[in-house]
Every structure is written in C-alpha cells, then in structure tokens.
Coordinates of C-alpha atoms and ligand atoms in Angstrom, one line a residue:
X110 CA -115.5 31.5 42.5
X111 CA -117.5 34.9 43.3
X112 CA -118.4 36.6 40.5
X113 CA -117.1 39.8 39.7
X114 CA -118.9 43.4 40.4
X115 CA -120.5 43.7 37.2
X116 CA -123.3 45.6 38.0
X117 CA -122.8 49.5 38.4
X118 CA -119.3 51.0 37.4
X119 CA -118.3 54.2 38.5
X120 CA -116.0 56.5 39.0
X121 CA -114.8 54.8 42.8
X122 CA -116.2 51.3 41.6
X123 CA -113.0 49.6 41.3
X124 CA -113.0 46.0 41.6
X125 CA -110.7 44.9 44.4
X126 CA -107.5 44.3 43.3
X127 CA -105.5 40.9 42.5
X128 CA -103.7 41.7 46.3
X129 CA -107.0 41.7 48.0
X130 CA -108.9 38.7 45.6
X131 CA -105.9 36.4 46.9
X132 CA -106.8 35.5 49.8
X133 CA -110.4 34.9 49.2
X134 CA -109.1 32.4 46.4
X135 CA -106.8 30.8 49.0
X136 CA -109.8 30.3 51.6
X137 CA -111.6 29.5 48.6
X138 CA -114.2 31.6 50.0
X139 CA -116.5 31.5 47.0
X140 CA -117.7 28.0 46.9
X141 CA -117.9 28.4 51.0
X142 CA -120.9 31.1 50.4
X143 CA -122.2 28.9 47.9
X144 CA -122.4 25.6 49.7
X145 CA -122.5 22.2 47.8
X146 CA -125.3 20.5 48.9
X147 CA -123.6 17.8 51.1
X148 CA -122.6 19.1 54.8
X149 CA -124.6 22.1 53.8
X150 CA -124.8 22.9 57.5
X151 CA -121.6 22.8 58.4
X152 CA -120.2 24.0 54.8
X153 CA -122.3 27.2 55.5
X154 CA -121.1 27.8 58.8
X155 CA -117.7 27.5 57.7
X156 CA -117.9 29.4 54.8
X157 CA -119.6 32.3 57.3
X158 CA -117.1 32.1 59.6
X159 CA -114.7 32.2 56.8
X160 CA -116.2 36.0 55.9
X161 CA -115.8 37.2 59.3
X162 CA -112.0 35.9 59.0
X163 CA -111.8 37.4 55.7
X164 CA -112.8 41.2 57.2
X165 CA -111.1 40.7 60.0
X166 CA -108.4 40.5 58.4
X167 CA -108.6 44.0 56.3
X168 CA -109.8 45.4 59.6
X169 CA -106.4 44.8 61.1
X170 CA -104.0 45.5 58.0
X171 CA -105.9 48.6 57.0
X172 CA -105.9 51.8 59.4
X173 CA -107.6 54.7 57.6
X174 CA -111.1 54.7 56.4
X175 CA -110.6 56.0 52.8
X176 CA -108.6 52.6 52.4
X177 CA -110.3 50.2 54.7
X178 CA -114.1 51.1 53.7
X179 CA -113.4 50.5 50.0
X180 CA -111.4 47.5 50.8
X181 CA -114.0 45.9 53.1
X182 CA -116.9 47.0 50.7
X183 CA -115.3 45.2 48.0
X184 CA -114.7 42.4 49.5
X185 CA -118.3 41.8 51.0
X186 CA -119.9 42.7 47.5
X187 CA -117.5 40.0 46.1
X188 CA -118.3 37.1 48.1
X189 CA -121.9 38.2 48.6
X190 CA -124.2 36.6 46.0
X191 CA -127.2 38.9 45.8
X192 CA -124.6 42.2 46.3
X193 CA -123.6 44.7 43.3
X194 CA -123.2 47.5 45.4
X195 CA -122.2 48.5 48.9
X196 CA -121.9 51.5 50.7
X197 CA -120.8 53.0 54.5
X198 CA -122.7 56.0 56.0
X199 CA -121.7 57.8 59.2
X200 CA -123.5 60.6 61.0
X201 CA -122.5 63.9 60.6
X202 CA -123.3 65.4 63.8
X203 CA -122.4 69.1 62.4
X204 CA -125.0 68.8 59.5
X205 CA -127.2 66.4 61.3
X206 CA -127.0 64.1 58.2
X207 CA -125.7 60.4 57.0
X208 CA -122.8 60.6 54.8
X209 CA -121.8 58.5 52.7
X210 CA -117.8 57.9 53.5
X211 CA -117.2 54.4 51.4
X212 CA -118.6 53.0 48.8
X213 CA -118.4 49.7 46.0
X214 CA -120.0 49.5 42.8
X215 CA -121.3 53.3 42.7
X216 CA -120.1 56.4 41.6
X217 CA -118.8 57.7 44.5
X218 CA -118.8 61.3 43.9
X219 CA -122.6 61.1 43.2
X220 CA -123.1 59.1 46.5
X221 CA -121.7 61.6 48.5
X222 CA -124.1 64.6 47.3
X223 CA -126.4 62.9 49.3
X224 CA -127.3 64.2 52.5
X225 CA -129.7 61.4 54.4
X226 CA -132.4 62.6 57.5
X227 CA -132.3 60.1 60.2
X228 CA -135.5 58.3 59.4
X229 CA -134.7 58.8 55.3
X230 CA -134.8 56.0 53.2
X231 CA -133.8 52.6 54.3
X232 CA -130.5 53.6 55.3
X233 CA -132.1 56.8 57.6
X234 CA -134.5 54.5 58.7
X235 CA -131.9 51.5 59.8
X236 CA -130.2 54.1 61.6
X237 CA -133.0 55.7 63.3
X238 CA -134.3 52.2 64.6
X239 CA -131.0 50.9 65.4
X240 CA -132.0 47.5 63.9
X241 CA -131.1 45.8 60.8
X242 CA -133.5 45.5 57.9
X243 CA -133.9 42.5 55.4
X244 CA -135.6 44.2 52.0
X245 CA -136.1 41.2 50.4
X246 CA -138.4 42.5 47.2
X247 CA -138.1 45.2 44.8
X248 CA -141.5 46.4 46.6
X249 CA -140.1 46.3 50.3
X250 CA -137.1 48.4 49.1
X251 CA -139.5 50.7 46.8
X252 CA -141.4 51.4 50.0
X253 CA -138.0 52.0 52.1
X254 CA -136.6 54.4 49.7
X255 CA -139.8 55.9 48.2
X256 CA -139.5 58.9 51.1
X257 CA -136.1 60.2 49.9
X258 CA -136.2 63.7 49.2
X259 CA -136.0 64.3 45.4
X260 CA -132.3 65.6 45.7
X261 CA -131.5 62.2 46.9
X262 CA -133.2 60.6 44.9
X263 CA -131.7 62.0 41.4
X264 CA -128.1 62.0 43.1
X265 CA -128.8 58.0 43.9
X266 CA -129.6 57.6 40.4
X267 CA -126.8 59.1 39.5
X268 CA -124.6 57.4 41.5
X269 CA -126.0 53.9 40.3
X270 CA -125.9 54.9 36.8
X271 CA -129.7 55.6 36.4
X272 CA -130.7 52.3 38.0
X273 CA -133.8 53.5 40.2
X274 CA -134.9 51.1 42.3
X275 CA -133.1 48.0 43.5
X276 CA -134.4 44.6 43.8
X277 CA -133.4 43.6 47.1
X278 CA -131.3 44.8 50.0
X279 CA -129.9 44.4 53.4
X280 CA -129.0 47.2 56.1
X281 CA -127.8 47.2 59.3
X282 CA -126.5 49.9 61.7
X283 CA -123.1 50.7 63.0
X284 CA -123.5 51.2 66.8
X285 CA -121.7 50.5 69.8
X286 CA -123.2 50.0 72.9
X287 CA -123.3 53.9 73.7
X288 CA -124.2 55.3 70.0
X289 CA -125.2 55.0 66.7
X290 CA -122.4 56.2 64.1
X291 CA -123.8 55.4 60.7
X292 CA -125.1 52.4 58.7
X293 CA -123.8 49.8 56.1
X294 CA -126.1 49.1 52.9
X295 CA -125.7 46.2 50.7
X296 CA -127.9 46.3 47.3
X297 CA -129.0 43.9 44.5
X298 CA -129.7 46.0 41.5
X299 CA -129.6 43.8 38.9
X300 CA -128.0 40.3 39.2
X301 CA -130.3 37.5 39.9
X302 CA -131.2 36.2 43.3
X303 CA -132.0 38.1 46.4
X304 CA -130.4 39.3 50.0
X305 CA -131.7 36.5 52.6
X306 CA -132.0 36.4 56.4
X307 CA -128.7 34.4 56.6
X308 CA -127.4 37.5 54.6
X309 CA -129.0 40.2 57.6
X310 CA -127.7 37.8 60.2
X311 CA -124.1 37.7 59.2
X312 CA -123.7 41.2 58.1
X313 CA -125.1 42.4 61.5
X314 CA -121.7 40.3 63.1
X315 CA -119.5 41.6 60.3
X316 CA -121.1 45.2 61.5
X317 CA -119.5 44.8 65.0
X318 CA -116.4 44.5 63.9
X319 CA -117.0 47.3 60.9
X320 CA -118.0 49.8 63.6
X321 CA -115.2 48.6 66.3
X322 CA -112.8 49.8 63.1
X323 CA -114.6 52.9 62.3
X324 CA -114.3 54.0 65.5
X325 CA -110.7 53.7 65.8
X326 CA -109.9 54.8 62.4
X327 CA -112.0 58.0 63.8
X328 CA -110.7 58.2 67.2
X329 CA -107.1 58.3 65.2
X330 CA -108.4 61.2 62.7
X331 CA -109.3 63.0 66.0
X332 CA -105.9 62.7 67.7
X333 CA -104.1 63.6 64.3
X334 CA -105.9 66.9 63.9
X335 CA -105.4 67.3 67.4
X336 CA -101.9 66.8 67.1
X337 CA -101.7 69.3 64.3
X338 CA -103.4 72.2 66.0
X339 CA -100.9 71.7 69.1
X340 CA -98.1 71.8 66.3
X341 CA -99.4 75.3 64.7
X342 CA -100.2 76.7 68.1
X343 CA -96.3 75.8 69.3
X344 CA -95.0 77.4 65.8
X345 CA -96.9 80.2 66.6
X346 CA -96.0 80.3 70.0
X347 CA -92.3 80.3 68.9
X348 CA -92.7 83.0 66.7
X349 CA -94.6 85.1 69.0
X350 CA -91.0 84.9 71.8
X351 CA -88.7 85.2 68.7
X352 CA -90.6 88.0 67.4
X353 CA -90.8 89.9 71.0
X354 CA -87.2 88.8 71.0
X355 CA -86.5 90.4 67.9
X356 CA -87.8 93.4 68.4
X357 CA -87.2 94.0 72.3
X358 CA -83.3 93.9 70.7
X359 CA -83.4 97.2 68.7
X360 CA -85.8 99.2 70.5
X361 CA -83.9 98.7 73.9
X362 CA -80.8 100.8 71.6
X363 CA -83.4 103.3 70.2
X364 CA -84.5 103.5 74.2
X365 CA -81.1 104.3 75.4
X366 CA -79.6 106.4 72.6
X367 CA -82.6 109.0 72.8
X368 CA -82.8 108.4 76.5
X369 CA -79.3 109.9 77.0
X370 CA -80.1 112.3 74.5
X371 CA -82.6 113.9 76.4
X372 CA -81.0 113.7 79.7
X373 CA -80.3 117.5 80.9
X374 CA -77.5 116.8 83.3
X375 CA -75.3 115.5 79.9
X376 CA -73.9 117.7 77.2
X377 CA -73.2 116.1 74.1
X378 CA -71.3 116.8 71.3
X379 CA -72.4 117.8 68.0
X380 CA -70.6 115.1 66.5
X381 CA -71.9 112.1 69.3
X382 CA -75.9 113.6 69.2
X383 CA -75.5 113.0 65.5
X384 CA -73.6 109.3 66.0
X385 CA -76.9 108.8 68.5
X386 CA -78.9 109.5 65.7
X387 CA -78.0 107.4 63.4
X388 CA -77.6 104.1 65.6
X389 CA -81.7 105.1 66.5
X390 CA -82.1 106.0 63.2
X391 CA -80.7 102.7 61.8
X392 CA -82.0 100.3 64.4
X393 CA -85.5 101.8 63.6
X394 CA -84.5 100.4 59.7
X395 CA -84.1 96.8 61.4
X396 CA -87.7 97.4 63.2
X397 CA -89.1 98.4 60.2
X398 CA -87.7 95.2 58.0
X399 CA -88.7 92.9 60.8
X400 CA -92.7 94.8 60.6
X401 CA -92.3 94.7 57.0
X402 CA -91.3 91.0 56.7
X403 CA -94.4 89.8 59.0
X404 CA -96.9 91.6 56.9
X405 CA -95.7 90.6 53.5
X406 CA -95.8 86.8 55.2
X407 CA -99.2 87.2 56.0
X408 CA -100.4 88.5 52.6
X409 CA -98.7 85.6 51.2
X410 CA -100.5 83.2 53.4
X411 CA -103.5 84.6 52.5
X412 CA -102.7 84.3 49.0
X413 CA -103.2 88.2 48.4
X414 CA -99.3 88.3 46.4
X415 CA -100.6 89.7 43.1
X416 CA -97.7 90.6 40.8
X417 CA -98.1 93.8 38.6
X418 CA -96.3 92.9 35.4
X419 CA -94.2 95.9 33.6
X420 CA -91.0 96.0 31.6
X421 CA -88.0 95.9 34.0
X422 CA -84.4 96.7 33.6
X423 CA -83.1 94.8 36.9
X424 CA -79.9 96.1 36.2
X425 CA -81.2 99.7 37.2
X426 CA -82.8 98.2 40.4
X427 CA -79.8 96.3 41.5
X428 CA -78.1 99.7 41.3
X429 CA -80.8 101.6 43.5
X430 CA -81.0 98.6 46.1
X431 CA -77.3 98.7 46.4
X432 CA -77.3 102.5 46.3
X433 CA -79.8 102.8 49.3
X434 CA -77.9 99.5 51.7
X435 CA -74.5 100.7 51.2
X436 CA -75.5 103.8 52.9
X437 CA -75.9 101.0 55.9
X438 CA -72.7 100.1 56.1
X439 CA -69.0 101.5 56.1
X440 CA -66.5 98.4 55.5
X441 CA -68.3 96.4 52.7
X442 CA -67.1 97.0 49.2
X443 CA -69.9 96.3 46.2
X444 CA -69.7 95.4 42.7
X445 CA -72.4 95.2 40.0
X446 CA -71.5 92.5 37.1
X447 CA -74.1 93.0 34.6
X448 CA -73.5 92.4 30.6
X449 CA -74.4 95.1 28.7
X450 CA -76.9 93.6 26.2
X451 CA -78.7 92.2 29.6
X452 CA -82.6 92.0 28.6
X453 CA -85.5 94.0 29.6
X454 CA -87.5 91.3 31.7
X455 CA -91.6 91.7 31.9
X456 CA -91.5 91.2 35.8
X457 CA -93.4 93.1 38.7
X458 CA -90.6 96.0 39.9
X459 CA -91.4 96.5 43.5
X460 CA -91.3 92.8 44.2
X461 CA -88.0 92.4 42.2
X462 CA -86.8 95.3 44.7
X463 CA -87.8 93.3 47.9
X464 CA -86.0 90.2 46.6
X465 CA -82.7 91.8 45.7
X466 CA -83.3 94.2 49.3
X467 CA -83.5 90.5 51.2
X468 CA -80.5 88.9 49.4
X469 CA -78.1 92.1 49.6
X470 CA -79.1 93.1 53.4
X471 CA -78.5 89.1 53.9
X472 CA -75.0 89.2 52.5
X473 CA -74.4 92.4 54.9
X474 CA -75.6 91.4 58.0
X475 CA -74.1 88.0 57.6
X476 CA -70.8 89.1 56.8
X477 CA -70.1 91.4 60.0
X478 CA -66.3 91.7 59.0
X479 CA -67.0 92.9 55.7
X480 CA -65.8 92.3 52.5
X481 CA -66.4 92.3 49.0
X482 CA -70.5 92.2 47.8
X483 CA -70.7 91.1 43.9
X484 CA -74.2 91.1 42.3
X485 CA -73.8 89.3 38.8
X486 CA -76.4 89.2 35.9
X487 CA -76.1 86.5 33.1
X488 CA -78.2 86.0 30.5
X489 CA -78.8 82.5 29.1
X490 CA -81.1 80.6 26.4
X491 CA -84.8 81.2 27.9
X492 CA -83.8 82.7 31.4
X493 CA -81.6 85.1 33.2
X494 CA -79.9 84.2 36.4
X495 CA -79.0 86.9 39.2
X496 CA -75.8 86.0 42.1
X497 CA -75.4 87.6 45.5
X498 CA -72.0 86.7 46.7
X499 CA -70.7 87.7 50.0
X500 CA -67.8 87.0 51.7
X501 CA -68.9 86.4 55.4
X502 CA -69.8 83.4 57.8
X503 CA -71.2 81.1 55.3
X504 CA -74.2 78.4 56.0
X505 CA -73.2 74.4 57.1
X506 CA -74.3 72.2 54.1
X507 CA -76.9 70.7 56.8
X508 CA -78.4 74.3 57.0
X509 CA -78.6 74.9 53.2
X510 CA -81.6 73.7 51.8
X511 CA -83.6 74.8 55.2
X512 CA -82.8 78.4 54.4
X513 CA -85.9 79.0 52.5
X514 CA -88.3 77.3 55.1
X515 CA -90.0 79.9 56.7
X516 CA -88.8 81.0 60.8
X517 CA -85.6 79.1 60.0
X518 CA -82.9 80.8 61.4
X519 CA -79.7 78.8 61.1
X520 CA -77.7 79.1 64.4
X521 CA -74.1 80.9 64.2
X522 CA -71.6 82.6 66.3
X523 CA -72.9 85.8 65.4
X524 CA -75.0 85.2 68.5
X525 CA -78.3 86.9 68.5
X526 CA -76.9 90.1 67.7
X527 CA -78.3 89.7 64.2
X528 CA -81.8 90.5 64.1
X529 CA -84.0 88.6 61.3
X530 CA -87.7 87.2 61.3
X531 CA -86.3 84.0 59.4
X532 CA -89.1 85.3 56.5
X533 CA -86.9 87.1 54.1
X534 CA -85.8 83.7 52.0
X535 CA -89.2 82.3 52.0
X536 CA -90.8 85.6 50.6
X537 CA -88.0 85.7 48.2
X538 CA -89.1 82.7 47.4
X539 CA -92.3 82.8 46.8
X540 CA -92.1 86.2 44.4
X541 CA -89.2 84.4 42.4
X542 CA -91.3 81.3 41.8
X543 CA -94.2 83.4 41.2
X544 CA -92.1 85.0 38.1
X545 CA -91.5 81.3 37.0
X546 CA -88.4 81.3 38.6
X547 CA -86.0 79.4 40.8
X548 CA -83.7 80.9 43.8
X549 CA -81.1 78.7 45.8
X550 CA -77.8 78.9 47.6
X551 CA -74.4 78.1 47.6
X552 CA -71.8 78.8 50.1
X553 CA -68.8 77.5 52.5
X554 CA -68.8 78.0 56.2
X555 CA -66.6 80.5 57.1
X556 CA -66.1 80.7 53.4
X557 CA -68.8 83.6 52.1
X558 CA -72.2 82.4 50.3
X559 CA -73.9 82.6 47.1
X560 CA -77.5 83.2 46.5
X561 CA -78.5 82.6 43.1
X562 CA -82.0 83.0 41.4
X563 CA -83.5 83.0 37.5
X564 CA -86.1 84.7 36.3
X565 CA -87.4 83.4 32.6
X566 CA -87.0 86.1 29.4
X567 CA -89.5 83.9 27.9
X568 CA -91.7 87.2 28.7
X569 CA -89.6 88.7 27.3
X570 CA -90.8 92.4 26.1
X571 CA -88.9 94.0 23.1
X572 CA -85.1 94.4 23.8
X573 CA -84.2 97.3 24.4
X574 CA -81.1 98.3 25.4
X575 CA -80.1 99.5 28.7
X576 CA -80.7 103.4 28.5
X577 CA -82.8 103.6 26.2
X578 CA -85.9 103.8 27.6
X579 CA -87.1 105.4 31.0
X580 CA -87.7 102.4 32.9
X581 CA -88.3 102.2 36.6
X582 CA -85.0 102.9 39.1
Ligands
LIG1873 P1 -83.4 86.5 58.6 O1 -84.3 87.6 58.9 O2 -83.1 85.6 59.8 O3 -82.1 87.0 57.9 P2 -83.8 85.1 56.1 O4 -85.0 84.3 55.7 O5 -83.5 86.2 55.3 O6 -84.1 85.6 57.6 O7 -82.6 84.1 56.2 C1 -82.8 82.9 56.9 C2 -81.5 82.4 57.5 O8 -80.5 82.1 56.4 C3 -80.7 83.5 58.3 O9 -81.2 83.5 59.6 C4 -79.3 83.0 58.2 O10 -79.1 82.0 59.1 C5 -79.2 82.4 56.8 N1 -78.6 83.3 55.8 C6 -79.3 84.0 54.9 N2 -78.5 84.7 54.1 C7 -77.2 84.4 54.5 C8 -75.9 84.8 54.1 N3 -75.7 85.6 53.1 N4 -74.9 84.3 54.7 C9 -75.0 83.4 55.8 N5 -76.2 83.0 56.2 C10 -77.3 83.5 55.6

C-alpha cells in the first residue's frame, strides 16, 4: 500500500481523504507502482496505466481547480514512491509570474507568496524550455533552484517547513499545442529513494490530461465571470429605465402645473395657483426621496454608512416624522402607541429618522384609500421593537421576504402611479442591522401590512424619562 504523506505538513497538506484513498485500494494501485518482481514488465505497465485511470478519473468527477488540483496532487504524491510534495503552477499573464494554484504536502499559503520568473528555478526553467526535467540528485535540484530570488527562496522554506533543498525531483510543463500555461512539480524531500525516468515519462502523459482539465476548469472561470458582468450590467441597465421611469413620472406633473401657470392667455384662481403649487411642490418631495434614496444606496455600497451614536428618545422622532408626512396627506388618520417608561436608546438620530420616514411614507403611499396609520413602541428584556401598521393593499406572502432585496418592487394594481426606487427597505435595512437590530414584515393582501423592527437597549444610556432631558426632535 502507498505510504502516507508524511513528509511536510502544512496548513493545505491534507492527506487525501478515505473517499479519494478508496479507489486506489480497490485498483490496489500501490503494489502496481511497486511491482513484484515476476511480470515486472507487464506489472509495471499495468500499474502505469492504472495511474493514468486513477487521474482520469478525478479529472472527470472534479470541475473546479481549488478541488481538482489538491485532489490530483494528492493522489500522485500517494502512489508516487519518491514524492512528499506536489505542487501546480500557472502563468499569470497580468504579473508575468508562475503561481502556484495547488498544492500537496506544503503549506500552501507560504507557496503562494512566491512569484516565479520564467526561467526561475526548476519550475521557471521547465516552463521556459517547455520540456520536462528529471532532477535526480540533491546536486541537480541544488543547481535548478540555486537562482531563485531570495524572497522565493525564504517563502519555499517556509512553505516546506524549513526543508531547504530537496533530494530529488521531477517537473514537467502544462502546455497545449498552442501555449504554455504553467508547470507541475513533484519533490522528494526527505523519504528515501529518488524520482526516476519512468517517473518523468509517466508524469509527462498524466500532464496532458492535467493541462486538458486546467484549461477547461479555466475556460469555465472565464465564462462565469463573464456571465456575472452581463448580470450586473442588465441590473444596472434595469435600473437606469426604472429610474428615468421614475422620475420622467413626477417631473412631467411639475412640467404641466407650472406650464399652465405661466401661460398668459389663462387666469387662474387664487385658490387653483395655490392647488398648482402644491401638486409641483409635492411631486418635487417624490423627486427628491427618489435622489435621496440613490445616494444613500451608493454610500452604502461603498461602505461609507458611519453611524453617529447619541442618546435617542425615538418616541420624540416618531412624533416629528409623523408630524412632517401627515402634512402629505389628507385622508390618513395616525396614532402613536408608545409606553411611557419607553427607554432612551444610544442610537444614531438622523438614521433612525430615515428608517421611520421609509416605513411611514411606505404605509401612505401603499394605502391610497387611507386609513388608520399606528406606530407602536414596546419595550422588552434586552431590545425594543417599533410597528408600522397600515391599512392598505397589503404584500402576497410570495412577495414578503423579497421586500428588503434591493430594486424589488412588488407588482400591484396601484399601477405605476406609485413612484419608489425599490431602495427604501434595503436602506432601512442596513441602518437597523447596523444598530444590532432586525426589521421584517407582516401583512395580508388587501388586508394592511406591518413593518416591524428592534433595536437592542443593551446600549442602553441612563434612563431617563421621556421629558426630562433635551434630546433631539
Ligand atoms: P419603494 O420606493 O418602491 O417604495 P421600498 O424599498 O420602500 O421601495 O419598498 C419596496 C416594495 O415593498 C415596494 O415597491 C412595495 O411593493 C412594497 N411595500 C413596501 N411597504 C409597503 C406597504 N406598507 N404596503 C404594501 N407594500 C409595501
């Protein structure tokens, strides 16, 4: 049976597991490499062909290289005599360097500080020449590797655990008829017995099939990325029409309103100039939520939300929010529920304002025939929770727990009346978690909705009771 990787143990040097051992057992690979000495011709050949059955077969069941190159390294380090350690570079055309992507029996992190010249070291050198090298002495591989630059040189030793020099190995490239993409290293280090030619000849078939993998594990990374970037550029895309969309909707009133106001032929009344006004003066408040809703997405993408932390009475800013939105609206009634011993949170104000703005302008704009508007404090064990409850068209339970996605709009019979970015909830999101805080929703089609979020009093500052201090509001 091959013996077990011994020889260098790092942080990525995990032996292969039982999965991947099985079927070596099964072909009883290990006595195939080492050949009894009867039929040793024909034992050998077997027991090569065997390997090349063995990778083939991780070739096909793994697809990605961060699986399929520690896989295939462990397995040729297994049922390779003279091999403790194994390792997969590709060129990085963009730095001009081989990388190491996989490795076996090093530490891995090491490995990959180093940055190898074409030409560098046996592995440089194998891929510069495009031929495989046989190092079958610790003098041929001290004269292989004795040009690596010193950073090299102390991350190799690193990555092999302080072993310096090894006593024998075997590299061949990864090419395809076209180009050269990297290199595959096998090294003794410290076990006895040395890499042979039968070892060079077989790796450079297993190599084939190695770089025909590689290159479609790559080719599939390409197309994935690819994919993605089409993806973003369609969101963006989509946003970009809703957005015109959006906006083309209440500037085409402001147009019209203060068009007709300025028209000389046409008189109007005190009472319909001021009537104008306000509709150009409110649909300018929806252009200005809409502006205000894409910049406050974009400093949260950019991971600029900084909360300012101060003592809050959120009672007082419930009031002022309601205060400044019922002035919005004619035929919706509002109550404020909070207990009177509700504590003083440590929270950042202004962004407490835009979440409670975004949940009360929701339950207005989504209840078009009006209604009753209750905002609700309770205060429990280590956190309080906040309700918005209107009475309007409600959200299908398919829609619910997409409300907080960011663009999503769901689709109602409001029609597209209803202006909205589809940003609100995920802002209010993000500031409510940023507090250590959850937000969610509740609601009935047709039957009203309930948004609910907590905000822990674990920060809590001293209590003091509502009044009592001039806090903001
Ligand atoms: P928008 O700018 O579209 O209002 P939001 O992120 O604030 O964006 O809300 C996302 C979607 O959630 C809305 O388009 C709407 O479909 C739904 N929604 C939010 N609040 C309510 C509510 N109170 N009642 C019914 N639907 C709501």
């Amino acid at each position: 049976m091959a013996r077990s990787n011994e020889g260098v143990v790092g942080a990525n040097s995990t032996p292969p597991t039982v999965g991947e051992q099985e079927p070596l057992a099964a072909h009883n690979v290990g006595s195939v490499v080492r050949p009894a000495s009867t039929h040793e011709e024909t034992t050998d050949q077997d027991s090569r062909l065997q390997v090349v059955f063995e990778i083939s077969r991780i070739l096909l069941a793994e697809q990605d290289l961060d699986h399929l190159l520690p896989r295939l390294l462990a397995t040729l380090v297994q049922i390779m005599d003279a091999a403790d350690a194994g390792s997969v570079w590709l060129y990085d055309s963009s730095e001009g360097r081989l990388v190491a992507r996989g490795a076996q029996g090093y530490d891995f992190d090491a490995l990959k500080k180093m940055r190898l010249s074409p030409g560098e070291g046996m592995v440089g050198k194998v891929f510069q020449n495009g031929r495989g090298e046989l190092y079958p002495t610790p003098e041929s591989t001290n004269a292989a590797m004795a040009d690596l630059t010193p950073f090299n040189q102390k991350a190799f030793e690193e990555a092999t655990a302080g072993l310096r020099q090894p006593l024998s190995a075997v590299c061949v490239p990864l090419a395809t008829a076209q180009t050269t993409m990297g290199a595959l290293a096998l090294l003794n280090l410290r076990t006895p017995g040395s890499f042979t030619q039968k070892d060079l000849d077989l790796l450079e078939r297993v190599a084939v099939l190695i770089t025909l993998a590689i290159q479609t594990a790559l080719l599939r990374e390409e197309l994935e990325s690819t994919r993605t970037i089409s993806e973003a550029n369609r969101l963006k895309a989509e946003l970009i029409s809703t957005l015109a969309h959006e906006m083309r909707t209440p500037l085409t009133s402001i147009k019209g309103y203060s068009t007709a106001l300025l028209m000389d032929e046409v008189t109007f009344s005190p009472e319909t100039q001021r009537e104008f006004l306000q509709m150009i003066d409110q649909e300018c408040d929806i252009l200005q939520d809409l502006i205000r809703d894409l910049l406050e997405s974009s400093i949260i993408d950019a991971g600029l939300l900084r909360l300012e932390y101060q003592p809050v009475h959120l009672p007082r800013l419930v009031h002022s929010v309601v205060n400044e939105l019922s002035r919005r609206t004619t035929h919706h009634c509002f109550v404020i529920d909070f207990p009177d011993d509700f504590p003083i949170l440590e929270a950042d104000p202004d962004r407490l304002l835009q979440v409670l703005r975004n949940l009360l302008d929701n339950a207005i704009k989504y209840s078009p025939e009006g209604g009753l508007i209750v905002v609700r404090g309770t205060v429990g064990e280590k956190e309080v929770t906040i309700s918005v409850a209107d009475q309007g068209i409600g959200i299908s339970p398919e829609h619910l727990n997409r409300l907080f996605e960011k663009f999503f709009r769901a689709k109602s019979n409001l029609g597209s009346h209803v202006v909205g970015s589809g940003l609100g909830l995920p802002i209010a999101r993000t500031i409510v978690e940023k507090h250590g805080g959850r937000i969610w929703a509740e609601s009935r089609l047709g039957h009203g909705s309930i948004f609910y979020f907590t905000l822990p009093c674990e920060r809590l500052g001293k209590s003091v009771a509502c009044g009592e201090e001039d806090l903001n509001g």
